mmCIF file of C-alpha atoms in Angstrom:
data_model
loop_
_atom_site.group_PDB
_atom_site.id
_atom_site.type_symbol
_atom_site.label_atom_id
_atom_site.label_comp_id
_atom_site.label_asym_id
_atom_site.label_seq_id
_atom_site.Cartn_x
_atom_site.Cartn_y
_atom_site.Cartn_z
ATOM 1 C CA MET A 1 43.860 40.971 -6.693
ATOM 2 C CA GLU A 2 46.920 38.954 -8.175
ATOM 3 C CA ASN A 3 45.292 38.759 -11.671
ATOM 4 C CA SER A 4 44.976 42.576 -11.956
ATOM 5 C CA LEU A 5 48.622 42.934 -11.191
ATOM 6 C CA LEU A 6 49.968 41.382 -14.480
ATOM 7 C CA SER A 7 53.554 42.283 -15.758
ATOM 8 C CA PRO A 8 54.189 43.872 -19.272
ATOM 9 C CA ALA A 9 55.469 40.460 -20.241
ATOM 10 C CA ALA A 10 52.586 38.548 -19.225
ATOM 11 C CA VAL A 11 50.240 41.223 -20.992
ATOM 12 C CA VAL A 12 52.204 40.628 -24.129
ATOM 13 C CA SER A 13 52.145 36.718 -23.761
ATOM 14 C CA ALA A 14 48.312 37.058 -23.097
ATOM 15 C CA ALA A 15 47.664 38.929 -26.069
ATOM 16 C CA ALA A 16 49.935 37.093 -28.337
ATOM 17 C CA PRO A 17 47.335 34.230 -29.244
ATOM 18 C CA GLU A 18 44.972 36.888 -30.719
ATOM 19 C CA GLN A 19 47.617 38.108 -33.443
ATOM 20 C CA PRO A 20 47.980 34.673 -35.117
ATOM 21 C CA ALA A 21 44.177 34.205 -35.001
ATOM 22 C CA ARG A 22 43.754 37.559 -37.115
ATOM 23 C CA VAL A 23 46.757 36.796 -39.423
ATOM 24 C CA ARG A 24 44.784 33.410 -40.008
ATOM 25 C CA ALA A 25 41.612 35.156 -40.635
ATOM 26 C CA ARG A 26 43.060 37.628 -42.929
ATOM 27 C CA ALA A 27 45.153 34.791 -44.802
ATOM 28 C CA SER A 28 41.999 32.706 -44.883
ATOM 29 C CA ALA A 29 39.923 35.618 -46.478
ATOM 30 C CA GLY A 30 42.808 36.005 -49.039
ATOM 31 C CA PHE A 31 42.910 32.441 -49.628
ATOM 32 C CA ARG A 32 39.159 32.425 -50.361
ATOM 33 C CA TRP A 33 39.522 35.280 -52.814
ATOM 34 C CA TRP A 34 42.198 33.554 -54.666
ATOM 35 C CA PRO A 35 42.123 29.745 -53.866
ATOM 36 C CA ARG A 36 45.075 27.392 -54.288
ATOM 37 C CA VAL A 37 44.388 24.735 -56.517
ATOM 38 C CA HIS A 38 45.857 21.523 -57.376
ATOM 39 C CA ASP A 39 45.389 21.622 -61.118
ATOM 40 C CA HIS A 40 45.264 18.066 -62.814
ATOM 41 C CA THR A 41 44.776 19.397 -66.553
ATOM 42 C CA PRO A 42 48.280 19.945 -68.100
ATOM 43 C CA VAL A 43 48.460 21.549 -71.315
ATOM 44 C CA PRO A 44 48.620 18.756 -74.003
ATOM 45 C CA TRP A 45 51.126 18.599 -76.461
ATOM 46 C CA TRP A 46 48.953 19.071 -79.277
ATOM 47 C CA VAL A 47 47.536 22.442 -77.696
ATOM 48 C CA HIS A 48 51.222 23.783 -77.743
ATOM 49 C CA LEU A 49 51.624 22.934 -81.553
ATOM 50 C CA LEU A 50 48.101 24.552 -82.229
ATOM 51 C CA LEU A 51 49.054 27.649 -80.453
ATOM 52 C CA VAL A 52 52.497 27.964 -82.408
ATOM 53 C CA ALA A 53 50.635 27.093 -85.601
ATOM 54 C CA VAL A 54 48.047 29.891 -85.085
ATOM 55 C CA LEU A 55 50.524 32.554 -84.209
ATOM 56 C CA LEU A 56 52.917 31.737 -86.956
ATOM 57 C CA GLY A 57 49.749 31.449 -89.156
ATOM 58 C CA ILE A 58 48.564 34.877 -88.408
ATOM 59 C CA ASP A 59 52.191 36.351 -88.875
ATOM 60 C CA ALA A 60 52.093 34.745 -92.351
ATOM 61 C CA LEU A 61 48.800 36.390 -92.972
ATOM 62 C CA LEU A 62 50.241 39.863 -91.956
ATOM 63 C CA TYR A 63 53.361 39.371 -93.901
ATOM 64 C CA TYR A 64 51.598 38.637 -97.071
ATOM 65 C CA ALA A 65 48.872 41.319 -96.573
ATOM 66 C CA ILE A 66 51.676 43.982 -96.186
ATOM 67 C CA ARG A 67 53.621 42.669 -99.250
ATOM 68 C CA LEU A 68 50.350 42.512 -101.400
ATOM 69 C CA SER A 69 49.228 46.127 -100.318
ATOM 70 C CA PRO A 70 50.831 48.611 -102.341
ATOM 71 C CA LYS A 71 49.915 51.711 -99.972
ATOM 72 C CA SER A 72 51.647 49.842 -96.949
ATOM 73 C CA THR A 73 54.442 51.816 -95.529
ATOM 74 C CA VAL A 74 55.681 49.005 -93.213
ATOM 75 C CA LYS A 75 58.963 47.603 -93.734
ATOM 76 C CA LEU A 76 59.497 43.965 -93.655
ATOM 77 C CA ASP A 77 62.896 43.773 -92.071
ATOM 78 C CA ALA A 78 64.692 42.078 -89.135
ATOM 79 C CA VAL A 79 62.706 44.670 -86.722
ATOM 80 C CA TRP A 80 59.565 43.594 -87.835
ATOM 81 C CA PHE A 81 60.052 39.893 -87.300
ATOM 82 C CA VAL A 82 61.853 40.383 -83.977
ATOM 83 C CA ARG A 83 59.152 42.575 -83.007
ATOM 84 C CA ASN A 84 56.504 39.708 -84.037
ATOM 85 C CA ALA A 85 58.334 37.099 -82.269
ATOM 86 C CA VAL A 86 58.353 39.188 -79.131
ATOM 87 C CA LEU A 87 54.594 40.030 -79.370
ATOM 88 C CA ASP A 88 53.760 36.291 -80.146
ATOM 89 C CA GLY A 89 55.545 35.527 -76.907
ATOM 90 C CA PHE A 90 53.115 37.890 -74.913
ATOM 91 C CA THR A 91 50.219 36.104 -76.580
ATOM 92 C CA ALA A 92 51.435 32.728 -75.725
ATOM 93 C CA ALA A 93 52.062 34.077 -72.109
ATOM 94 C CA LEU A 94 48.629 35.175 -71.705
ATOM 95 C CA PHE A 95 47.190 31.887 -73.138
ATOM 96 C CA TYR A 96 49.045 30.104 -70.495
ATOM 97 C CA TRP A 97 48.285 32.423 -67.827
ATOM 98 C CA ASN A 98 44.806 31.817 -68.380
ATOM 99 C CA TRP A 99 45.227 28.194 -68.485
ATOM 100 C CA VAL A 100 47.369 27.470 -65.615
ATOM 101 C CA THR A 101 46.124 30.104 -63.131
ATOM 102 C CA LEU A 102 43.173 32.381 -64.032
ATOM 103 C CA PHE A 103 40.879 29.705 -65.326
ATOM 104 C CA PRO A 104 41.260 26.991 -62.636
ATOM 105 C CA ARG A 105 41.216 29.337 -59.653
ATOM 106 C CA THR A 106 37.931 31.061 -60.811
ATOM 107 C CA LEU A 107 35.449 29.104 -63.059
ATOM 108 C CA PRO A 108 35.647 25.645 -61.478
ATOM 109 C CA GLN A 109 34.613 27.426 -58.122
ATOM 110 C CA GLY A 110 31.502 29.012 -60.046
ATOM 111 C CA ARG A 111 33.374 32.637 -59.716
ATOM 112 C CA LEU A 112 32.044 33.824 -63.063
ATOM 113 C CA ALA A 113 32.165 37.534 -62.055
ATOM 114 C CA THR A 114 35.680 37.332 -60.930
ATOM 115 C CA TYR A 115 36.938 35.709 -63.754
ATOM 116 C CA LEU A 116 35.372 38.184 -66.237
ATOM 117 C CA ALA A 117 36.804 41.015 -64.354
ATOM 118 C CA LEU A 118 40.496 39.443 -63.887
ATOM 119 C CA ALA A 119 40.214 38.509 -67.614
ATOM 120 C CA LEU A 120 39.486 42.142 -68.778
ATOM 121 C CA ALA A 121 42.124 43.474 -66.427
ATOM 122 C CA SER A 122 44.738 40.867 -67.894
ATOM 123 C CA ALA A 123 43.679 41.700 -71.558
ATOM 124 C CA GLY A 124 44.232 45.274 -70.636
ATOM 125 C CA VAL A 125 47.765 44.730 -69.073
ATOM 126 C CA PHE A 126 48.531 42.680 -71.708
ATOM 127 C CA GLY A 127 47.707 45.328 -74.388
ATOM 128 C CA LEU A 128 49.891 47.843 -72.512
ATOM 129 C CA LEU A 129 52.736 45.303 -72.415
ATOM 130 C CA ARG A 130 52.573 44.637 -76.154
ATOM 131 C CA ILE A 131 52.846 48.180 -76.687
ATOM 132 C CA ALA A 132 55.772 48.715 -74.627
ATOM 133 C CA ALA A 133 57.402 45.532 -75.904
ATOM 134 C CA SER A 134 56.898 46.990 -79.566
ATOM 135 C CA ASN A 135 58.395 50.292 -78.563
ATOM 136 C CA ALA A 136 61.284 48.746 -76.729
ATOM 137 C CA VAL A 137 62.095 46.621 -79.943
ATOM 138 C CA TYR A 138 62.262 49.580 -82.164
ATOM 139 C CA TRP A 139 64.198 51.764 -79.888
ATOM 140 C CA LEU A 140 66.722 48.855 -79.281
ATOM 141 C CA MET A 141 67.212 48.144 -83.126
ATOM 142 C CA ASN A 142 66.357 51.495 -84.870
ATOM 143 C CA GLY A 143 67.346 53.864 -82.044
ATOM 144 C CA HIS A 144 64.068 55.467 -82.466
ATOM 145 C CA GLN A 145 60.211 55.048 -81.535
ATOM 146 C CA PRO A 146 57.998 53.805 -84.319
ATOM 147 C CA GLY A 147 56.047 57.107 -84.386
ATOM 148 C CA LEU A 148 52.622 55.649 -83.450
ATOM 149 C CA ALA A 149 52.258 57.810 -80.199
ATOM 150 C CA ALA A 150 49.076 59.314 -81.825
ATOM 151 C CA TYR A 151 47.320 55.818 -82.231
ATOM 152 C CA THR A 152 48.256 54.348 -78.837
ATOM 153 C CA GLY A 153 44.652 54.530 -77.641
ATOM 154 C CA SER A 154 42.864 52.884 -80.485
ATOM 155 C CA LEU A 155 46.063 50.462 -80.895
ATOM 156 C CA TRP A 156 45.449 49.484 -77.069
ATOM 157 C CA ILE A 157 41.569 48.907 -77.720
ATOM 158 C CA GLY A 158 42.656 46.525 -80.661
ATOM 159 C CA LEU A 159 45.127 44.789 -78.395
ATOM 160 C CA LEU A 160 42.562 44.546 -75.559
ATOM 161 C CA LEU A 161 40.066 42.812 -77.922
ATOM 162 C CA GLY A 162 42.911 40.399 -79.168
ATOM 163 C CA GLY A 163 43.886 39.534 -75.610
ATOM 164 C CA LEU A 164 40.248 38.826 -74.864
ATOM 165 C CA LEU A 165 39.956 36.557 -77.821
ATOM 166 C CA THR A 166 43.341 34.749 -76.581
ATOM 167 C CA LEU A 167 41.548 34.352 -73.169
ATOM 168 C CA VAL A 168 38.342 32.938 -74.968
ATOM 169 C CA ALA A 169 40.242 30.340 -76.913
ATOM 170 C CA SER A 170 42.483 29.327 -73.825
ATOM 171 C CA SER A 171 39.253 28.801 -71.828
ATOM 172 C CA GLY A 172 37.567 27.284 -74.766
ATOM 173 C CA VAL A 173 40.130 24.505 -75.471
ATOM 174 C CA ARG A 174 40.401 23.700 -71.892
ATOM 175 C CA MET A 175 36.670 23.401 -71.244
ATOM 176 C CA THR A 176 36.466 21.070 -74.307
ATOM 177 C CA ILE A 177 39.207 19.172 -73.084
ATOM 178 C CA GLU A 178 37.695 18.653 -69.488
ATOM 179 C CA TYR A 179 34.231 18.024 -70.833
ATOM 180 C CA LEU A 180 35.723 15.190 -72.858
ATOM 181 C CA GLN A 181 37.883 14.040 -70.199
ATOM 182 C CA GLY A 182 34.635 14.154 -67.659
ATOM 183 C CA GLN A 183 32.770 12.112 -70.286
ATOM 184 C CA ARG A 184 35.411 9.287 -70.426
ATOM 185 C CA ASN A 185 35.590 9.283 -66.717
ATOM 186 C CA ARG A 186 31.870 8.881 -66.619
ATOM 187 C CA ARG A 187 31.761 6.352 -69.080
ATOM 188 C CA GLU A 188 34.632 4.523 -67.404
ATOM 189 C CA LEU A 189 32.771 4.762 -63.905
ATOM 190 C CA GLU A 190 29.625 3.378 -65.604
ATOM 191 C CA ARG A 191 31.537 0.690 -67.180
ATOM 192 C CA GLN A 192 33.185 0.022 -63.696
ATOM 193 C CA HIS A 193 29.655 0.122 -61.999
ATOM 194 C CA LEU A 194 28.309 -2.312 -64.656
ATOM 195 C CA LEU A 195 31.199 -4.802 -64.208
ATOM 196 C CA THR A 196 30.934 -4.731 -60.486
ATOM 197 C CA GLU A 197 27.173 -5.235 -60.602
ATOM 198 C CA LEU A 198 27.483 -8.172 -63.113
ATOM 199 C CA GLY A 199 30.036 -9.658 -60.987
ATOM 200 C CA MET A 200 27.839 -9.573 -58.000
ATOM 201 C CA LEU A 201 24.879 -11.078 -59.957
ATOM 202 C CA LYS A 202 27.231 -13.889 -61.106
ATOM 203 C CA THR A 203 28.341 -14.720 -57.665
ATOM 204 C CA GLN A 204 24.639 -14.988 -56.755
ATOM 205 C CA ILE A 205 24.073 -17.778 -59.359
ATOM 206 C CA ASN A 206 26.494 -20.096 -57.822
ATOM 207 C CA PRO A 207 24.888 -20.333 -54.392
ATOM 208 C CA HIS A 208 21.398 -20.307 -55.866
ATOM 209 C CA PHE A 209 22.468 -23.036 -58.264
ATOM 210 C CA LEU A 210 24.037 -25.100 -55.444
ATOM 211 C CA PHE A 211 21.183 -24.380 -53.155
ATOM 212 C CA ASN A 212 18.654 -25.950 -55.619
ATOM 213 C CA THR A 213 20.841 -28.995 -56.483
ATOM 214 C CA LEU A 214 21.417 -29.816 -53.008
ATOM 215 C CA ASN A 215 18.141 -30.266 -52.379
ATOM 216 C CA ASN A 216 17.778 -32.551 -55.315
ATOM 217 C CA ILE A 217 20.719 -34.652 -53.742
ATOM 218 C CA TYR A 218 18.966 -34.555 -50.309
ATOM 219 C CA SER A 219 15.929 -35.940 -51.803
ATOM 220 C CA LEU A 220 17.837 -38.854 -53.426
ATOM 221 C CA THR A 221 19.830 -39.512 -50.118
ATOM 222 C CA SER A 222 16.551 -39.441 -48.166
ATOM 223 C CA ARG A 223 14.996 -42.064 -50.241
ATOM 224 C CA LYS A 224 18.439 -44.005 -50.136
ATOM 225 C CA SER A 225 18.569 -43.895 -53.751
ATOM 226 C CA ASP A 226 21.565 -45.563 -55.556
ATOM 227 C CA ARG A 227 21.844 -42.675 -57.744
ATOM 228 C CA ALA A 228 23.131 -40.226 -54.989
ATOM 229 C CA PRO A 229 26.759 -40.797 -55.630
ATOM 230 C CA GLU A 230 26.128 -40.214 -59.467
ATOM 231 C CA ALA A 231 24.244 -36.815 -58.566
ATOM 232 C CA VAL A 232 27.184 -35.837 -56.444
ATOM 233 C CA LEU A 233 29.688 -36.549 -59.379
ATOM 234 C CA ARG A 234 27.301 -34.554 -61.726
ATOM 235 C CA LEU A 235 27.365 -31.890 -59.429
ATOM 236 C CA ALA A 236 31.138 -31.572 -59.295
ATOM 237 C CA GLU A 237 31.039 -31.468 -63.055
ATOM 238 C CA SER A 238 28.650 -28.484 -62.768
ATOM 239 C CA MET A 239 30.685 -26.796 -60.088
ATOM 240 C CA ARG A 240 33.823 -27.186 -62.204
ATOM 241 C CA TYR A 241 32.184 -25.013 -65.085
ATOM 242 C CA LEU A 242 30.748 -22.550 -62.759
ATOM 243 C CA LEU A 243 34.224 -21.990 -61.107
ATOM 244 C CA TYR A 244 36.619 -22.072 -64.115
ATOM 245 C CA ASP A 245 34.567 -21.367 -67.366
ATOM 246 C CA SER A 246 31.647 -18.952 -66.238
ATOM 247 C CA GLY A 247 34.053 -16.456 -65.102
ATOM 248 C CA ALA A 248 34.621 -15.047 -68.791
ATOM 249 C CA ASP A 249 32.486 -12.241 -70.150
ATOM 250 C CA ALA A 250 31.111 -14.861 -72.899
ATOM 251 C CA VAL A 251 31.296 -18.460 -73.668
ATOM 252 C CA SER A 252 30.396 -20.401 -77.004
ATOM 253 C CA LEU A 253 27.158 -21.639 -76.882
ATOM 254 C CA ALA A 254 28.059 -25.142 -77.429
ATOM 255 C CA GLN A 255 30.085 -24.737 -74.046
ATOM 256 C CA GLU A 256 26.854 -23.318 -72.405
ATOM 257 C CA LEU A 257 24.905 -26.191 -73.584
ATOM 258 C CA THR A 258 27.119 -28.794 -72.486
ATOM 259 C CA HIS A 259 26.799 -27.331 -69.010
ATOM 260 C CA LEU A 260 22.898 -27.339 -69.396
ATOM 261 C CA ARG A 261 22.709 -30.852 -70.448
ATOM 262 C CA SER A 262 24.912 -31.831 -67.544
ATOM 263 C CA PHE A 263 22.392 -30.015 -65.207
ATOM 264 C CA LEU A 264 19.431 -31.969 -67.110
ATOM 265 C CA GLU A 265 21.368 -35.270 -66.338
ATOM 266 C CA LEU A 266 21.460 -34.318 -62.781
ATOM 267 C CA GLN A 267 17.665 -33.451 -62.682
ATOM 268 C CA ARG A 268 17.027 -36.961 -64.527
ATOM 269 C CA LEU A 269 18.426 -38.975 -61.645
ATOM 270 C CA ARG A 270 15.473 -37.943 -59.754
ATOM 271 C CA LEU A 271 13.136 -39.612 -61.761
ATOM 272 C CA PRO A 272 12.741 -43.536 -62.618
ATOM 273 C CA ALA A 273 15.286 -44.368 -65.407
ATOM 274 C CA ALA A 274 12.744 -45.582 -67.729
ATOM 275 C CA GLU A 275 10.659 -42.240 -67.746
ATOM 276 C CA ALA A 276 13.601 -39.797 -67.395
ATOM 277 C CA GLU A 277 14.403 -39.393 -71.003
ATOM 278 C CA THR A 278 10.737 -38.703 -71.946
ATOM 279 C CA ALA A 279 9.780 -36.595 -69.107
ATOM 280 C CA ILE A 280 12.387 -34.189 -69.590
ATOM 281 C CA VAL A 281 12.878 -33.138 -73.024
ATOM 282 C CA PHE A 282 15.508 -30.900 -74.634
ATOM 283 C CA THR A 283 15.908 -30.346 -78.446
ATOM 284 C CA THR A 284 17.925 -27.686 -80.427
ATOM 285 C CA HIS A 285 17.798 -26.645 -84.024
ATOM 286 C CA GLY A 286 20.083 -24.647 -86.089
ATOM 287 C CA ALA A 287 24.036 -24.422 -86.416
ATOM 288 C CA ILE A 288 25.080 -24.386 -82.723
ATOM 289 C CA GLU A 289 28.656 -24.330 -83.261
ATOM 290 C CA ALA A 290 28.574 -21.418 -85.565
ATOM 291 C CA ALA A 291 26.439 -19.312 -83.282
ATOM 292 C CA PRO A 292 27.925 -16.174 -81.891
ATOM 293 C CA PRO A 293 29.100 -16.634 -78.026
ATOM 294 C CA VAL A 294 26.635 -15.846 -75.359
ATOM 295 C CA ALA A 295 27.077 -14.836 -71.866
ATOM 296 C CA PRO A 296 27.435 -17.655 -69.472
ATOM 297 C CA LEU A 297 24.802 -18.871 -67.320
ATOM 298 C CA LEU A 298 21.778 -17.093 -69.123
ATOM 299 C CA LEU A 299 19.621 -20.264 -69.704
ATOM 300 C CA LEU A 300 20.160 -21.890 -66.511
ATOM 301 C CA PRO A 301 17.688 -19.623 -64.399
ATOM 302 C CA LEU A 302 14.878 -20.577 -66.757
ATOM 303 C CA VAL A 303 15.449 -24.145 -66.537
ATOM 304 C CA GLU A 304 15.996 -23.994 -62.798
ATOM 305 C CA ASN A 305 12.785 -22.230 -62.511
ATOM 306 C CA ALA A 306 11.036 -24.956 -64.366
ATOM 307 C CA PHE A 307 12.350 -27.747 -62.040
ATOM 308 C CA LYS A 308 11.542 -25.527 -58.936
ATOM 309 C CA HIS A 309 7.977 -24.852 -59.718
ATOM 310 C CA GLY A 310 7.198 -27.751 -62.193
ATOM 311 C CA ASP A 311 5.229 -31.272 -61.455
ATOM 312 C CA LEU A 312 7.751 -33.879 -62.335
ATOM 313 C CA ALA A 313 5.036 -36.330 -61.943
ATOM 314 C CA ALA A 314 3.272 -35.078 -65.109
ATOM 315 C CA ARG A 315 3.444 -37.354 -68.028
ATOM 316 C CA PRO A 316 4.029 -37.736 -70.981
ATOM 317 C CA GLU A 317 6.251 -34.614 -70.575
ATOM 318 C CA ALA A 318 6.955 -32.869 -67.335
ATOM 319 C CA ILE A 319 9.322 -30.330 -68.776
ATOM 320 C CA ARG A 320 9.882 -29.351 -72.480
ATOM 321 C CA MET A 321 12.708 -27.192 -73.671
ATOM 322 C CA GLU A 322 13.621 -26.167 -77.290
ATOM 323 C CA LEU A 323 16.561 -23.951 -78.452
ATOM 324 C CA GLU A 324 16.691 -22.706 -81.868
ATOM 325 C CA VAL A 325 19.412 -20.798 -83.550
ATOM 326 C CA GLU A 326 18.832 -18.749 -86.749
ATOM 327 C CA GLY A 327 21.800 -16.503 -87.608
ATOM 328 C CA SER A 328 22.324 -14.017 -84.757
ATOM 329 C CA GLU A 329 19.077 -14.567 -83.059
ATOM 330 C CA LEU A 330 18.632 -17.504 -80.420
ATOM 331 C CA ARG A 331 15.208 -18.554 -78.996
ATOM 332 C CA PHE A 332 14.881 -20.347 -75.980
ATOM 333 C CA SER A 333 11.401 -21.824 -74.521
ATOM 334 C CA VAL A 334 10.777 -23.837 -71.515
ATOM 335 C CA HIS A 335 7.323 -25.359 -70.946
ATOM 336 C CA ASN A 336 6.617 -27.034 -67.497
ATOM 337 C CA TYR A 337 3.445 -28.517 -66.299
ATOM 338 C CA VAL A 338 2.178 -27.514 -62.928
ATOM 339 C CA ALA A 339 -0.033 -29.509 -60.363
ATOM 340 C CA ALA A 340 -3.616 -28.646 -60.509
ATOM 341 C CA ILE A 341 -3.702 -27.972 -56.917
ATOM 342 C CA ALA A 342 -5.446 -24.539 -55.816
ATOM 343 C CA ASP A 343 -3.958 -22.304 -53.296
ATOM 344 C CA LEU A 344 -0.374 -23.568 -53.245
ATOM 345 C CA PRO A 345 1.645 -21.986 -50.710
ATOM 346 C CA ARG A 346 3.842 -19.226 -52.177
ATOM 347 C CA GLN A 347 7.515 -20.416 -51.966
ATOM 348 C CA PRO A 348 10.296 -18.037 -50.927
ATOM 349 C CA GLY A 349 12.805 -17.076 -53.481
ATOM 350 C CA GLY A 350 12.635 -15.730 -57.088
ATOM 351 C CA LEU A 351 16.052 -14.682 -57.219
ATOM 352 C CA GLY A 352 16.971 -16.659 -60.383
ATOM 353 C CA LEU A 353 14.464 -14.777 -62.582
ATOM 354 C CA HIS A 354 15.092 -11.296 -60.970
ATOM 355 C CA ASN A 355 18.814 -11.789 -61.449
ATOM 356 C CA LEU A 356 18.368 -12.891 -65.000
ATOM 357 C CA ARG A 357 16.338 -9.864 -65.850
ATOM 358 C CA ARG A 358 18.863 -7.653 -64.349
ATOM 359 C CA ARG A 359 21.863 -9.597 -66.310
ATOM 360 C CA LEU A 360 19.808 -9.190 -69.811
ATOM 361 C CA ALA A 361 19.219 -5.662 -69.124
ATOM 362 C CA LEU A 362 22.954 -5.011 -68.594
ATOM 363 C CA LEU A 363 24.274 -7.523 -71.267
ATOM 364 C CA TYR A 364 21.631 -7.227 -73.997
ATOM 365 C CA PRO A 365 20.040 -3.805 -73.747
ATOM 366 C CA GLU A 366 17.258 -3.466 -76.249
ATOM 367 C CA ARG A 367 18.490 -6.964 -77.772
ATOM 368 C CA HIS A 368 16.368 -9.218 -75.811
ATOM 369 C CA GLU A 369 13.073 -10.213 -75.144
ATOM 370 C CA LEU A 370 11.607 -12.261 -72.103
ATOM 371 C CA HIS A 371 7.902 -13.561 -72.382
ATOM 372 C CA ILE A 372 6.477 -15.231 -69.345
ATOM 373 C CA ARG A 373 3.062 -16.965 -69.843
ATOM 374 C CA THR A 374 0.852 -18.511 -67.401
ATOM 375 C CA LEU A 375 -1.671 -20.935 -68.729
ATOM 376 C CA PRO A 376 -4.027 -23.299 -67.121
ATOM 377 C CA GLY A 377 -1.883 -26.177 -65.737
ATOM 378 C CA GLU A 378 1.176 -24.843 -67.832
ATOM 379 C CA TYR A 379 3.835 -22.325 -67.200
ATOM 380 C CA ALA A 380 5.736 -21.245 -70.349
ATOM 381 C CA VAL A 381 8.925 -18.687 -70.720
ATOM 382 C CA GLU A 382 10.413 -17.755 -73.860
ATOM 383 C CA LEU A 383 13.899 -15.842 -74.261
ATOM 384 C CA VAL A 384 14.835 -14.098 -77.565
ATOM 385 C CA LEU A 385 18.476 -12.844 -77.850
ATOM 386 C CA GLN A 386 20.101 -10.920 -80.435
ATOM 387 C CA LEU A 387 23.533 -12.282 -80.164
ATOM 388 C CA SER A 388 26.627 -10.369 -81.419
ATOM 389 C CA SER A 389 30.159 -11.624 -82.522
ATOM 390 C CA GLU A 390 31.585 -9.055 -80.133
ATOM 391 C CA GLN A 391 29.754 -10.470 -77.126
#
């Protein structure tokens, strides 16, 4: 009973929340029809200069056309120049109206029909304003109208077409700028993505290398070999290269080979001293010092793979590596012998070669070849790189 006996103030207070909701709904509908945008495409300075140059160029063409026409009745006096300056101002205003307001509130949201309707209306209003401004200039400076009342309809149609051309020019220039900016942004995003992926791939190399090397050192310590301390020292040298030198985008080929030879010396510690040099053979050909730079740690995965799957007990050679440089072409081949035992258990991993393939695709697209051959008792890998001085 008490709920049915509400005071007028209570009725007003109860109905009050509904009014803001309706207002918000109408405001939201209006907002969707004419959305507020945060435009981040300012008018470049060269667009201002181009617009002024085009307007002055059109005025100059009109001036010389009037002067060269013997039948022209137009007077090239101060009124004519002031009138053209005022009309150029209206043309510039239409250009910037489209750039700043009309274009960003319609076309980026896919509202093509709205844009076309508003563009036609803007051009029509622009034509009327130009006619009114022209008459005002003549009235203020000459004290009478220019006497073109009979041609107002055809003049307005011509100005309507001129306004549409102005809108087309404004939209065209803006869309071109946004397209080029979008292309630059996409290329920058792709570049950042590639840099991020390369960085991740490079960080995977260090643990992979360390994991394999620690296995070798463990093998030496398990046999209580006197070479274990030397192996730790070699590992420290390799890690110094991995931490401080391999962070660059490219290193000299000589620098990369120095690290590779250090790694080979570390592996030779696993073999008897009398057999180490002949069991693991590495030869180079060509002008190494004059070779273009190379991406760091590209050759190491192939060598690691040979030691991981090769048979170091094979003689006279367990692993044979050869590097040749001819101009900008680098050829690196690795041959290792495998134990002739059928049905060897498959070892987990394979990260090194997968990582290498991805880095080659990113760093040397269409400039590399990687051939892997499995022969009876032998595994052969050949890498061909087309180096570049800009690497």
